[in-house]
Short mmCIF file of C-alpha atoms and ligand atoms in Angstrom, two decimals:
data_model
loop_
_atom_site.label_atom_id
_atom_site.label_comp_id
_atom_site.label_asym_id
_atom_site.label_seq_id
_atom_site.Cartn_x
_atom_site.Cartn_y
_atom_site.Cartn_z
CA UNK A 4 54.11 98.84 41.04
CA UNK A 5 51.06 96.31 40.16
CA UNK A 6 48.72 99.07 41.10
CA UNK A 7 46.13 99.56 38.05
CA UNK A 8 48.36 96.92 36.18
CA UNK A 9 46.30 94.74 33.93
CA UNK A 10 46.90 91.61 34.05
CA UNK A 11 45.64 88.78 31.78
CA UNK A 12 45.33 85.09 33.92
CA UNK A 13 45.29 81.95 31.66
CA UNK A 14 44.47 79.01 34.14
CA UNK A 15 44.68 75.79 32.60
CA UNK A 16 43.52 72.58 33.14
CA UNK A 17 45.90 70.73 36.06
CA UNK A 18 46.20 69.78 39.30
CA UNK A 19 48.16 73.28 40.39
CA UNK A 20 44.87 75.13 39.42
CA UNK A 21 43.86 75.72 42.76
CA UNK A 22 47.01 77.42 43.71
CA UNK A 23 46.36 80.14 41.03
CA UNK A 24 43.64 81.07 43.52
CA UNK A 25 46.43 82.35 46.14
CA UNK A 26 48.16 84.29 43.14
CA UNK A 27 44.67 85.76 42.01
CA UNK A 28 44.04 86.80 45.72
CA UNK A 29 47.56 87.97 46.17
CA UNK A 30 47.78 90.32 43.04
CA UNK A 31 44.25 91.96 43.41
CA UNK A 32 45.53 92.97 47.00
CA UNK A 33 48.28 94.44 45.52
CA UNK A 34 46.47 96.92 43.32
CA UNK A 35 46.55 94.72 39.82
CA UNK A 36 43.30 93.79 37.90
CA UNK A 37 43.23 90.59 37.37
CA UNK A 38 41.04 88.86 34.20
CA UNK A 39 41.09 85.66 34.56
CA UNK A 40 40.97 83.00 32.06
CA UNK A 41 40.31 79.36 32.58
CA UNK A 42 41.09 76.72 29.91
CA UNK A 43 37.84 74.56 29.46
CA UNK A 44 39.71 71.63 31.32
CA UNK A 45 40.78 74.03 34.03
CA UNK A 46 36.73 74.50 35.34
CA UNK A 47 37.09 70.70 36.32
CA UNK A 48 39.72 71.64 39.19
CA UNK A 49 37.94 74.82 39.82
CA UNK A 50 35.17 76.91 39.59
CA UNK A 51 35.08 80.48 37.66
CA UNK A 52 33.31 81.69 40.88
CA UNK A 53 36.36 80.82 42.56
CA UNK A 54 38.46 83.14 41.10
CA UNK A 55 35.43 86.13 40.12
CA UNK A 56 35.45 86.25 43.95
CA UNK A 57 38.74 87.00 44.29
CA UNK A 58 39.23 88.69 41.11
CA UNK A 59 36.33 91.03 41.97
CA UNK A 60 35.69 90.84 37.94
CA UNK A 61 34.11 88.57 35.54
CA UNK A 62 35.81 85.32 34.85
CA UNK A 63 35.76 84.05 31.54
CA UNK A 64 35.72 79.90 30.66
CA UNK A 65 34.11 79.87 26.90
CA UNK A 66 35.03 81.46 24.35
CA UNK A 67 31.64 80.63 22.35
CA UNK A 68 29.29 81.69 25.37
CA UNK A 69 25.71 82.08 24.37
CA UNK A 70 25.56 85.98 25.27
CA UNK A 71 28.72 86.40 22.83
CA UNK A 72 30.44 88.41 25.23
CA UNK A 73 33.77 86.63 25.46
CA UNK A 74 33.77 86.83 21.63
CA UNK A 75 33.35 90.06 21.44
CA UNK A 76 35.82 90.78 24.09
CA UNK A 77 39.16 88.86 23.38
CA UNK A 78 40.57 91.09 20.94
CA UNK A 79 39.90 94.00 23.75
CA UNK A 80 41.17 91.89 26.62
CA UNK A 81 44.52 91.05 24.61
CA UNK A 82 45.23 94.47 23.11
CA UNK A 83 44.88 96.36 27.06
CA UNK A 84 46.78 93.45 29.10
CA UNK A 85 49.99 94.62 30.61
CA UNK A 86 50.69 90.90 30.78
CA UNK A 87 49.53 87.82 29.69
CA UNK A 88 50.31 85.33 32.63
CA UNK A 89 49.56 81.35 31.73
CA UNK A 90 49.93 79.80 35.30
CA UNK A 91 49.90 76.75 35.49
CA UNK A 92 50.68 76.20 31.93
CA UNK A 93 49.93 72.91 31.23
CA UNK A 94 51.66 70.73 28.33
CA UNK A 95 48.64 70.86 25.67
CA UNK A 96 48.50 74.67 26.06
CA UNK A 97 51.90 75.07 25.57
CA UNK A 98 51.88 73.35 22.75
CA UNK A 99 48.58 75.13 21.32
CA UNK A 100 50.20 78.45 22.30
CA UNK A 101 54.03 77.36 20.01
CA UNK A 102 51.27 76.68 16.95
CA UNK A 103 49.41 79.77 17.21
CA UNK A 104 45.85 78.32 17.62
CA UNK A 105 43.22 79.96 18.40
CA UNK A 106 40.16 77.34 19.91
CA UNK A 107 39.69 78.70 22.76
CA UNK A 108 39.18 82.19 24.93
CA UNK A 109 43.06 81.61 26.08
CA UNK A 110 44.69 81.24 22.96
CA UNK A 111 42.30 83.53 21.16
CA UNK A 112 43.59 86.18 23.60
CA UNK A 113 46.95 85.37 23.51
CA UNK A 114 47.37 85.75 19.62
CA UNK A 115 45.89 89.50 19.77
CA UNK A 116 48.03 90.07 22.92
CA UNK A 117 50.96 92.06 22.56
CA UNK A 118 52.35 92.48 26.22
CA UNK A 119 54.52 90.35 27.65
CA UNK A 120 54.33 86.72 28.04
CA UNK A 121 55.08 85.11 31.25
CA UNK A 122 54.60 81.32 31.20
CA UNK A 123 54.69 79.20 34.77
CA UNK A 124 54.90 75.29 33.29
CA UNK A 125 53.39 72.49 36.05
CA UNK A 126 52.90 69.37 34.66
CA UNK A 127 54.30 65.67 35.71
CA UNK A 128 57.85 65.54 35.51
CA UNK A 129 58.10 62.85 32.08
CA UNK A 130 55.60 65.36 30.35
CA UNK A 131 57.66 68.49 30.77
CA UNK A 132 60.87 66.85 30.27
CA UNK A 133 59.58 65.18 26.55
CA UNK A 134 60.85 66.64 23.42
CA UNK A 135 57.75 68.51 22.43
CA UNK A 136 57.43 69.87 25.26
CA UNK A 137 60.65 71.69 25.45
CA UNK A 138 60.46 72.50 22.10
CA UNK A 139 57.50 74.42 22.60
CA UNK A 140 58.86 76.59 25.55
CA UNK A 141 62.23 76.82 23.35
CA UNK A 142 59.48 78.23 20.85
CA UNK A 143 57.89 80.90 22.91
CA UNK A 144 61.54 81.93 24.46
CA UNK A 145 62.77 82.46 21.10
CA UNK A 146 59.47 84.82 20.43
CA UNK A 147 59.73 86.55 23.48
CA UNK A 148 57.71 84.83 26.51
CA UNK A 149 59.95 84.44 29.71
CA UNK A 150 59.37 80.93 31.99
CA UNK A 151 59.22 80.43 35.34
CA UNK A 152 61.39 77.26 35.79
CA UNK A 153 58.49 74.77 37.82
CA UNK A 154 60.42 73.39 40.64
CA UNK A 155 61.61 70.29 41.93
CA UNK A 156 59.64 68.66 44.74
CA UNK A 157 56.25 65.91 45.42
CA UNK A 158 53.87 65.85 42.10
CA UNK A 159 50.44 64.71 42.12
CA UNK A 160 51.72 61.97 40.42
CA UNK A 161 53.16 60.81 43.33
CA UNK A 162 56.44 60.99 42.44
CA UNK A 163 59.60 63.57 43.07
CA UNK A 164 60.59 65.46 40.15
CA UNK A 165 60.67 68.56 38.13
CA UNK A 166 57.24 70.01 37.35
CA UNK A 167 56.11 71.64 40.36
CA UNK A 168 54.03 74.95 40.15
CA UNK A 169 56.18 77.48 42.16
CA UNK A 170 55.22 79.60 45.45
CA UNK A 171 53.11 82.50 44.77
CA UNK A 172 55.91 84.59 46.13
CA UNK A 173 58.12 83.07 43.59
CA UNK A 174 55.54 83.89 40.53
CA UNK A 175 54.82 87.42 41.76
CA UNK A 176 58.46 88.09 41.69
CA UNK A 177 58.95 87.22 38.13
CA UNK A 178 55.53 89.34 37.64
CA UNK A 179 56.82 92.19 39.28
CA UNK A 180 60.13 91.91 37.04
CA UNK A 181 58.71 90.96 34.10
CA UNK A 182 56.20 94.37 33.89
CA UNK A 183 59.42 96.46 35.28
CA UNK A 184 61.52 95.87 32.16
CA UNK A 185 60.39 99.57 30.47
CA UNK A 186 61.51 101.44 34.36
CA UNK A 187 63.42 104.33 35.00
CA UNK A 188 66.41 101.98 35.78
CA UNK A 189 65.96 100.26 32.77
CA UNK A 190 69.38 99.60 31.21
CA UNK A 191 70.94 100.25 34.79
CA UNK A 192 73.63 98.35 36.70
CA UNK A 193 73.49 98.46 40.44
CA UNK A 194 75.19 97.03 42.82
CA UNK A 195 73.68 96.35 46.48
CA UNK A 196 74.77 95.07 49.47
CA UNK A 197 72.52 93.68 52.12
CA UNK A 198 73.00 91.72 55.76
CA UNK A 199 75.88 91.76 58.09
CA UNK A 200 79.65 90.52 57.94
CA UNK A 201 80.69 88.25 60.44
CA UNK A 202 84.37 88.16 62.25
CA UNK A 203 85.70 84.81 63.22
CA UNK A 204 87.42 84.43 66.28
CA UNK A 205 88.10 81.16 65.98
CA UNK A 206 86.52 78.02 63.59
CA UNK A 207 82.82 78.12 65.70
CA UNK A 208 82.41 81.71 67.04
CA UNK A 209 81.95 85.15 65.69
CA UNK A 210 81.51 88.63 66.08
CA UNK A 211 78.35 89.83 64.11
CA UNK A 212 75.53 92.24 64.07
CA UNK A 213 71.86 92.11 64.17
CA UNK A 214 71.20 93.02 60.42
CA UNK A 215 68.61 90.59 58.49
CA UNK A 216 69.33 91.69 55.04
CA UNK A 217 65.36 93.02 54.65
CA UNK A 218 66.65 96.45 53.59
CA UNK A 219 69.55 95.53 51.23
CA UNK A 220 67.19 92.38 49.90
CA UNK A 221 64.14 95.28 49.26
CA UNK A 222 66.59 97.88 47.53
CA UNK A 223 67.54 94.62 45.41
CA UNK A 224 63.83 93.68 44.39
CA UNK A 225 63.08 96.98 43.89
CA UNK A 226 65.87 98.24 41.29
CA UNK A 227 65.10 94.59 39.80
CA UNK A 228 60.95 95.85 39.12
CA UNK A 229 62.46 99.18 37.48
CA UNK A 230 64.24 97.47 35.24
CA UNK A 231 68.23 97.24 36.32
CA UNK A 232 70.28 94.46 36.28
CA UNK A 233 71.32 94.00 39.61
CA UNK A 234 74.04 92.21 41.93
CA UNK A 235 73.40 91.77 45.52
CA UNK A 236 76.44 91.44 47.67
CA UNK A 237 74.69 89.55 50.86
CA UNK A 238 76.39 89.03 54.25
CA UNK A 239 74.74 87.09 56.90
CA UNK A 240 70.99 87.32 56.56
CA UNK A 241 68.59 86.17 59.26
CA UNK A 242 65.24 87.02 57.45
CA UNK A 243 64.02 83.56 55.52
CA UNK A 244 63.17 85.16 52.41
CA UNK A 245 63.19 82.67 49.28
CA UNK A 246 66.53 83.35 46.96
CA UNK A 247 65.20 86.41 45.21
CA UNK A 248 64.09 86.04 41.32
CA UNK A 249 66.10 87.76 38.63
CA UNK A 250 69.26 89.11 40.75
CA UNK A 251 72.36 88.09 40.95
CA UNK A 252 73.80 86.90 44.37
CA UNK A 253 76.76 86.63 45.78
CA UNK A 254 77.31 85.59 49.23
CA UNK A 255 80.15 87.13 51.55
CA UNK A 256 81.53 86.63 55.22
CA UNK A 257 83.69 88.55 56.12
CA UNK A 258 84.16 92.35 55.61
CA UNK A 259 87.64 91.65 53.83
CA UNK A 260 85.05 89.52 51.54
CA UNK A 261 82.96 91.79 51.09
CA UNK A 262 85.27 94.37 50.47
CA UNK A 263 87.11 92.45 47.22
CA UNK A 264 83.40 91.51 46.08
CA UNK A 265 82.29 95.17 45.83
CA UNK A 266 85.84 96.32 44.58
CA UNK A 267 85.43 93.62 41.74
CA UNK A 268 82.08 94.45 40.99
CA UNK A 269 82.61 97.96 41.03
CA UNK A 270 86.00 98.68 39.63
CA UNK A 271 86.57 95.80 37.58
CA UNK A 272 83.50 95.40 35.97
CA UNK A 273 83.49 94.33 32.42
CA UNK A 274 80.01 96.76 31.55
CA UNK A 275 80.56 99.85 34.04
CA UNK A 276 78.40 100.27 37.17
CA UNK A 277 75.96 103.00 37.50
CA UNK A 278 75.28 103.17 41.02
CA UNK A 279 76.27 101.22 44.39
CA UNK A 280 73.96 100.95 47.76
CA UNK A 281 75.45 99.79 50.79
CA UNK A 282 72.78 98.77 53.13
CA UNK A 283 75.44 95.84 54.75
CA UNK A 284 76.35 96.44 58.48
CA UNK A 285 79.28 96.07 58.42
CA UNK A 286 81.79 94.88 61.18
CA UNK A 287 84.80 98.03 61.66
CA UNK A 288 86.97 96.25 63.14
CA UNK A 289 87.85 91.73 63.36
CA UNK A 290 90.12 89.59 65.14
CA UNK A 291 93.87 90.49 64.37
CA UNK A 292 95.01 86.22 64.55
CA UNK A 293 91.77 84.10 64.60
CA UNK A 294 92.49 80.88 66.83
CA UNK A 295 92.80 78.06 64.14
CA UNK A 296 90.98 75.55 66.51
CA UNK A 297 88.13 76.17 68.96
CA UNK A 298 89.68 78.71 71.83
CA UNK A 299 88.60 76.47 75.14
CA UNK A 300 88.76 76.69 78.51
CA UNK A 301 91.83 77.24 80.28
CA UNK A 302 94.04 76.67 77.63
CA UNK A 303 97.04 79.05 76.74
CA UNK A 304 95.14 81.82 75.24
CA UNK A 305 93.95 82.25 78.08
CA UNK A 306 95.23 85.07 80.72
CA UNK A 307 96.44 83.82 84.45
CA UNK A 308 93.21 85.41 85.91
CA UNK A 309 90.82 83.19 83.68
CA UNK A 310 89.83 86.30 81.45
CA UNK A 311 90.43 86.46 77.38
CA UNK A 312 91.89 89.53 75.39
CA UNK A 313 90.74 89.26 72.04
CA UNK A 314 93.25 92.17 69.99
CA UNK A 315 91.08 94.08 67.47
CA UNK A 316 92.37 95.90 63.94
CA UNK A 317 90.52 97.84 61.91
CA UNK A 318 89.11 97.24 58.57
CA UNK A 319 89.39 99.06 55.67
CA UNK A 320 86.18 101.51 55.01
CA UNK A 321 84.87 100.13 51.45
CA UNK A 322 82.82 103.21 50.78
CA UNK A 323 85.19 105.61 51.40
CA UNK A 324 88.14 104.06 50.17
CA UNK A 325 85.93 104.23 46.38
CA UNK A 326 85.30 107.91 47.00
CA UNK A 327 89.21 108.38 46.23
CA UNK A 328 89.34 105.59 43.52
CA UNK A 329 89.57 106.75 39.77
CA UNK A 330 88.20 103.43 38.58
CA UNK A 331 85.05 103.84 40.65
CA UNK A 332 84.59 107.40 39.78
CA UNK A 333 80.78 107.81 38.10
CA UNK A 334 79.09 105.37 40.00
CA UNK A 335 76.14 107.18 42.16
CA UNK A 336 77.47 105.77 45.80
CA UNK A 337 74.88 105.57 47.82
CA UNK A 338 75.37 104.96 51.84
CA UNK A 339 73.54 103.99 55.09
CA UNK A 340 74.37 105.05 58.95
CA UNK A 341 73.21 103.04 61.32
CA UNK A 342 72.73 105.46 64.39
CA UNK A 343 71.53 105.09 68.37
CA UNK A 344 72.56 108.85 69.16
CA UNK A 345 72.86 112.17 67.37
CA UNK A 346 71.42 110.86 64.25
CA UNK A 347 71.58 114.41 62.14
CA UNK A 348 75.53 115.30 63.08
CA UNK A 349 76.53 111.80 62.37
CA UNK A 350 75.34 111.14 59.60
CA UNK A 351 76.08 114.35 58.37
CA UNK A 352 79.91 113.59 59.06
CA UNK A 353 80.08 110.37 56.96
CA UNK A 354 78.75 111.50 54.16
CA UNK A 355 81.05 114.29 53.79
CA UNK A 356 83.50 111.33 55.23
CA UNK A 357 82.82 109.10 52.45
CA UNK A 358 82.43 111.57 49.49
CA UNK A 359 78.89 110.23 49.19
CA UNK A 360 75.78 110.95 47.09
CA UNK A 361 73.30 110.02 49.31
CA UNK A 362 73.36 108.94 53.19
CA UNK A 363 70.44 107.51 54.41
CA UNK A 364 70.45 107.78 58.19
CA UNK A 365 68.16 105.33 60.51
CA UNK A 366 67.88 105.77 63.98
CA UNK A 367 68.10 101.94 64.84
CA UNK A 368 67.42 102.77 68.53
CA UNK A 369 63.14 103.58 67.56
CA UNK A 370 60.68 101.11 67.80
CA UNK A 371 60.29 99.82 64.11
CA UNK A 372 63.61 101.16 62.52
CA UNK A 373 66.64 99.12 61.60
CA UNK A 374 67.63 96.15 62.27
CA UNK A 375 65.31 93.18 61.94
CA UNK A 376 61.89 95.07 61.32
CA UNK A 377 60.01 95.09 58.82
CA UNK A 378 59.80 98.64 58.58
CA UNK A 379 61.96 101.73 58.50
CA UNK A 380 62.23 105.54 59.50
CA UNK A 381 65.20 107.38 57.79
CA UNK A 382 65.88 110.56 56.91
CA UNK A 383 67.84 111.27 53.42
CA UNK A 384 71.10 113.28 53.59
CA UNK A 385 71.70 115.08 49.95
CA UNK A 386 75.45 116.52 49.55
CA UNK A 387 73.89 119.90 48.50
CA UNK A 388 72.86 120.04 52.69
CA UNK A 389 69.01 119.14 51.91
CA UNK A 390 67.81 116.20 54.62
CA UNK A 391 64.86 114.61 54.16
CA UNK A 392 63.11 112.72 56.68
CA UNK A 393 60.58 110.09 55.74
CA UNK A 394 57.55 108.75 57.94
CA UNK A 395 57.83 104.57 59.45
CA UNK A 396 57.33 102.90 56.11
CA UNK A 397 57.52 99.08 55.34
CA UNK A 398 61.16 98.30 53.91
CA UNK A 399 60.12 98.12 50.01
CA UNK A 400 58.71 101.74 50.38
CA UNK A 401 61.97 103.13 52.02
CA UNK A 402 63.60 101.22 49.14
CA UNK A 403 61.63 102.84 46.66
CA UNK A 404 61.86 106.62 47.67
CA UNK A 405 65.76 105.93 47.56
CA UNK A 406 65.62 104.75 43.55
CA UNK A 407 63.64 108.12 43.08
CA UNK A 408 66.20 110.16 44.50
CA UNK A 409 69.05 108.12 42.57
CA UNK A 410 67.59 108.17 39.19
CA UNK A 411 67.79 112.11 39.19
CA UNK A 412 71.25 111.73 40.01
CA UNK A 413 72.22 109.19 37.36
CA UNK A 414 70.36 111.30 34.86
CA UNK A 415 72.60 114.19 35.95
CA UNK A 416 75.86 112.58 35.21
CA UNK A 417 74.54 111.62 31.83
CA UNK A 418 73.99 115.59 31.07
CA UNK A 419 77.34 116.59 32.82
CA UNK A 420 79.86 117.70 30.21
O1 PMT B 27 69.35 94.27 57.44
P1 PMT B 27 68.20 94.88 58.20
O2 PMT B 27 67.80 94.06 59.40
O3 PMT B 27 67.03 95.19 57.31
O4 PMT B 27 68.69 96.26 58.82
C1 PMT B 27 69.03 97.32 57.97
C2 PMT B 27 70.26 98.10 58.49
C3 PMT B 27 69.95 98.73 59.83
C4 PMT B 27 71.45 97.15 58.61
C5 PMT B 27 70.57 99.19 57.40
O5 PMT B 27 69.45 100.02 57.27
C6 PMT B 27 71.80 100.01 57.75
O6 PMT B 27 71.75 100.98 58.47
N1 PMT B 27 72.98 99.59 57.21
C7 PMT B 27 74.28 100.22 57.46
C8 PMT B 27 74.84 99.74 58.76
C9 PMT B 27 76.26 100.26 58.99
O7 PMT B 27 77.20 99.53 58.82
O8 PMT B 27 76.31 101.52 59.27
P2 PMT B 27 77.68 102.35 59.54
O9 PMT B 27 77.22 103.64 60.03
O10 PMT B 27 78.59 101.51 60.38
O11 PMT B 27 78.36 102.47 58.10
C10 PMT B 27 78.09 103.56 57.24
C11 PMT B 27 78.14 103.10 55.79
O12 PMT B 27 79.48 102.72 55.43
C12 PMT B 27 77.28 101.94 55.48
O13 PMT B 27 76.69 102.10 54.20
C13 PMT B 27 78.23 100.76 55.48
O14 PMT B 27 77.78 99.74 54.59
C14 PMT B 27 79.52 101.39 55.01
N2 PMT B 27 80.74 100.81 55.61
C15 PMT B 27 80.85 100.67 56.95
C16 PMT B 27 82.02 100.15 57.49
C17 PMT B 27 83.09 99.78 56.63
N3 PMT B 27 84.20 99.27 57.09
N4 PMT B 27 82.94 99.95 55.30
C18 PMT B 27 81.81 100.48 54.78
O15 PMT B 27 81.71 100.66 53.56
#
């Protein structure tokens, strides 16, 4: 989604300007093109050959160069930008941005810009906290820029506080959300769930599953970029991800858990649902009494030849319990099989089953599918009988060719009579 997007770098004059190199290097791999602004104070941290390298484009650091090309081009540069990203945003350009001047190439460009603005504050912790300060960013909120809180942690100053410039990963995700607002899921609800339940058998052990949440966690990020609101119903997750930007999550254990966190987001939703994804593994059957303490060694649980029987019931099937549920009826229910044999008749049979709209099948037995990887190979079971069957792709692509195949169907009950 960056690819070809134009995005506008202010770099101002602190200590965190050398990290803006990483976000520079990271967004140019990713297909953006990146002009990159440094504040006059900024070149005294770093250079603007720093970032034309990784930029692979001129870098502009005065507005009144002699060749009066920067003049000349900061009405163009605002009036094309996709987004006008000010990272780190120190205190004085905040405050110059709230009042509207116009001294230098950054603000110049700002006033004529009329994408979105995406501020990442990183200052010492007394500065941002002052009055002015968070006046200023209560300013540009209240005109339309979105921050990216700084975070808590070691400043240059020496000391702990607030005022930390966040992890590149951190500020690409708000980039990546920020320039998805207009998508095709724009105005959306969805509801995904990611990772693996867990069944106790007692207050230190578990039955669980090998999920890592990667595929639930990518179908979250990428409805978030198109523009829905989403809630992401996690499991356990064994992938280290940071907490992801701009979606709402709620953490389950169990698959009873699960089951009355996807029931209450679903059916008793204040603002309706449009569509649910249900990328969990999740556990069909737990442990009918869990042991209240630790089950040990040769106690009473135990039977007379030293072995344990463990009694398993059944838990209720979320998805296809909703298929029969009036309150959930309208929301596009999307499902996944998880599959080591006969792929095709399987996952044929739960999606009639279920009563879903989609199945998306993945042989988790192949090299590179499933659980833990990176990457995924699944085919896509439609209920008119079409099955699709997509190449090894990284996790955010097989996220993304699901979204195009539910935004057809959410148009569609829009049209229905
Ligand atoms: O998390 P990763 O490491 O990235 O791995 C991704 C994945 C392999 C976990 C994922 O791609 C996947 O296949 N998830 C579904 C696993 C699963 O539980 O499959 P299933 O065939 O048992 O269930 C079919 C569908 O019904 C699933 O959408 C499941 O969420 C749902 N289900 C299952 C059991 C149950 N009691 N209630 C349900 O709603």
């Amino acid at each position: 989604m960056l690819k070809d997007k134009r995005i506008v770098l202010g770099v101002c004059g602190g200590i965190a300007a050398y990290k803006a190199a990483d976000l520079v290097s990271k967004l140019q791999q990713a297909g953006a093109l990146v002009d990159v602004i440094l504040t006059e104070r900024a070149t005294e941290f770093v250079t603007p050959l720093t970032f034309a390298a990784l930029s692979h484009r001129r870098v502009y650091a005065n507005l009144w160069e002699p060749s009066g090309e920067a003049a000349a081009r900061h009405i163009e540069l605002g009036q094309s930008a996709d987004l006008l990203l000010v990272a780190p945003a120190t205190a004085n350009t905040l405050a110059r941005l709230a009042q509207g001047m116009a001294d230098d190439m950054l603000t110049a460009v700002a006033l004529a810009c009329p994408a979105p603005l995406l501020l990442a504050p990183a200052m010492e912790s007394h500065m941002y906290a002052h009055a002015a300060t968070q006046a200023n960013l209560r300013t540009l909120v209240e005109r339309g820029a979105t921050i990216v809180p700084p975070e808590t942690g070691h400043l240059a100053s020496g000391e702990v506080g607030v005022g930390r410039f966040p992890e590149t990963a951190t500020l690409l995700a708000y980039v990546r959300r920020v320039l998805g607002r207009g998508g095709d899921l724009a105005g959306r609800r969805v509801v995904v769930t990611a990772g693996g339940t867990q069944e106790p058998l007692d207050p230190v052990r578990y039955i669980g599953n090998r999920s890592s949440g990667l595929m639930g966690f990518a179908l979250a990020e990428e409805a978030r970029d198109r523009g829905a609101e989403v809630l992401l119903i996690a499991g356990a997750t064994t992938a280290t991800e940071p907490e992801p930007v701009g979606i709402e999550l709620r953490r389950v254990g169990t698959t009873l858990e699960l089951r009355a966190a996807v029931r209450a987001a679903v059916r008793e939703a204040v603002v309706g649902v449009d569509a649910l994804v249900m990328a969990a593994a999740v556990a069909d059957y737990r442990v009918e009494q869990p042991a209240a303490q630790k089950i040990k060694k040769g106690s009473a649980a135990e039977n007379a030849d030293g072995s344990l029987t463990l009694r398993l019931v059944t838990n209720p099937d979320i998805l296809a319990e909703l298929a029969t549920d009036e309150r959930a009826a309208g929301v596009v229910r999307v499902g996944f099989a998880a599959e080591t044999t006969e792929v095709a008749k399987n996952a044929a049979s739960k999606l009639e089953r279920k009563q879903l709209d989609l199945l998306v099948a993945n042989d988790v037995a192949k090299a590179g599918s499933g659980f833990g990887t990176e990457t995924n190979e699944v085919a896509i079971f439609h209920r008119d009988g079409r099955v699709e069957q997509l190449a090894l792709l990284p996790k955010a692509e097989v996220a993304a060719a699901i979204w195009d195949r539910v935004v057809p169907l959410l148009r569609a009950r829009e049209t229905r009579p």
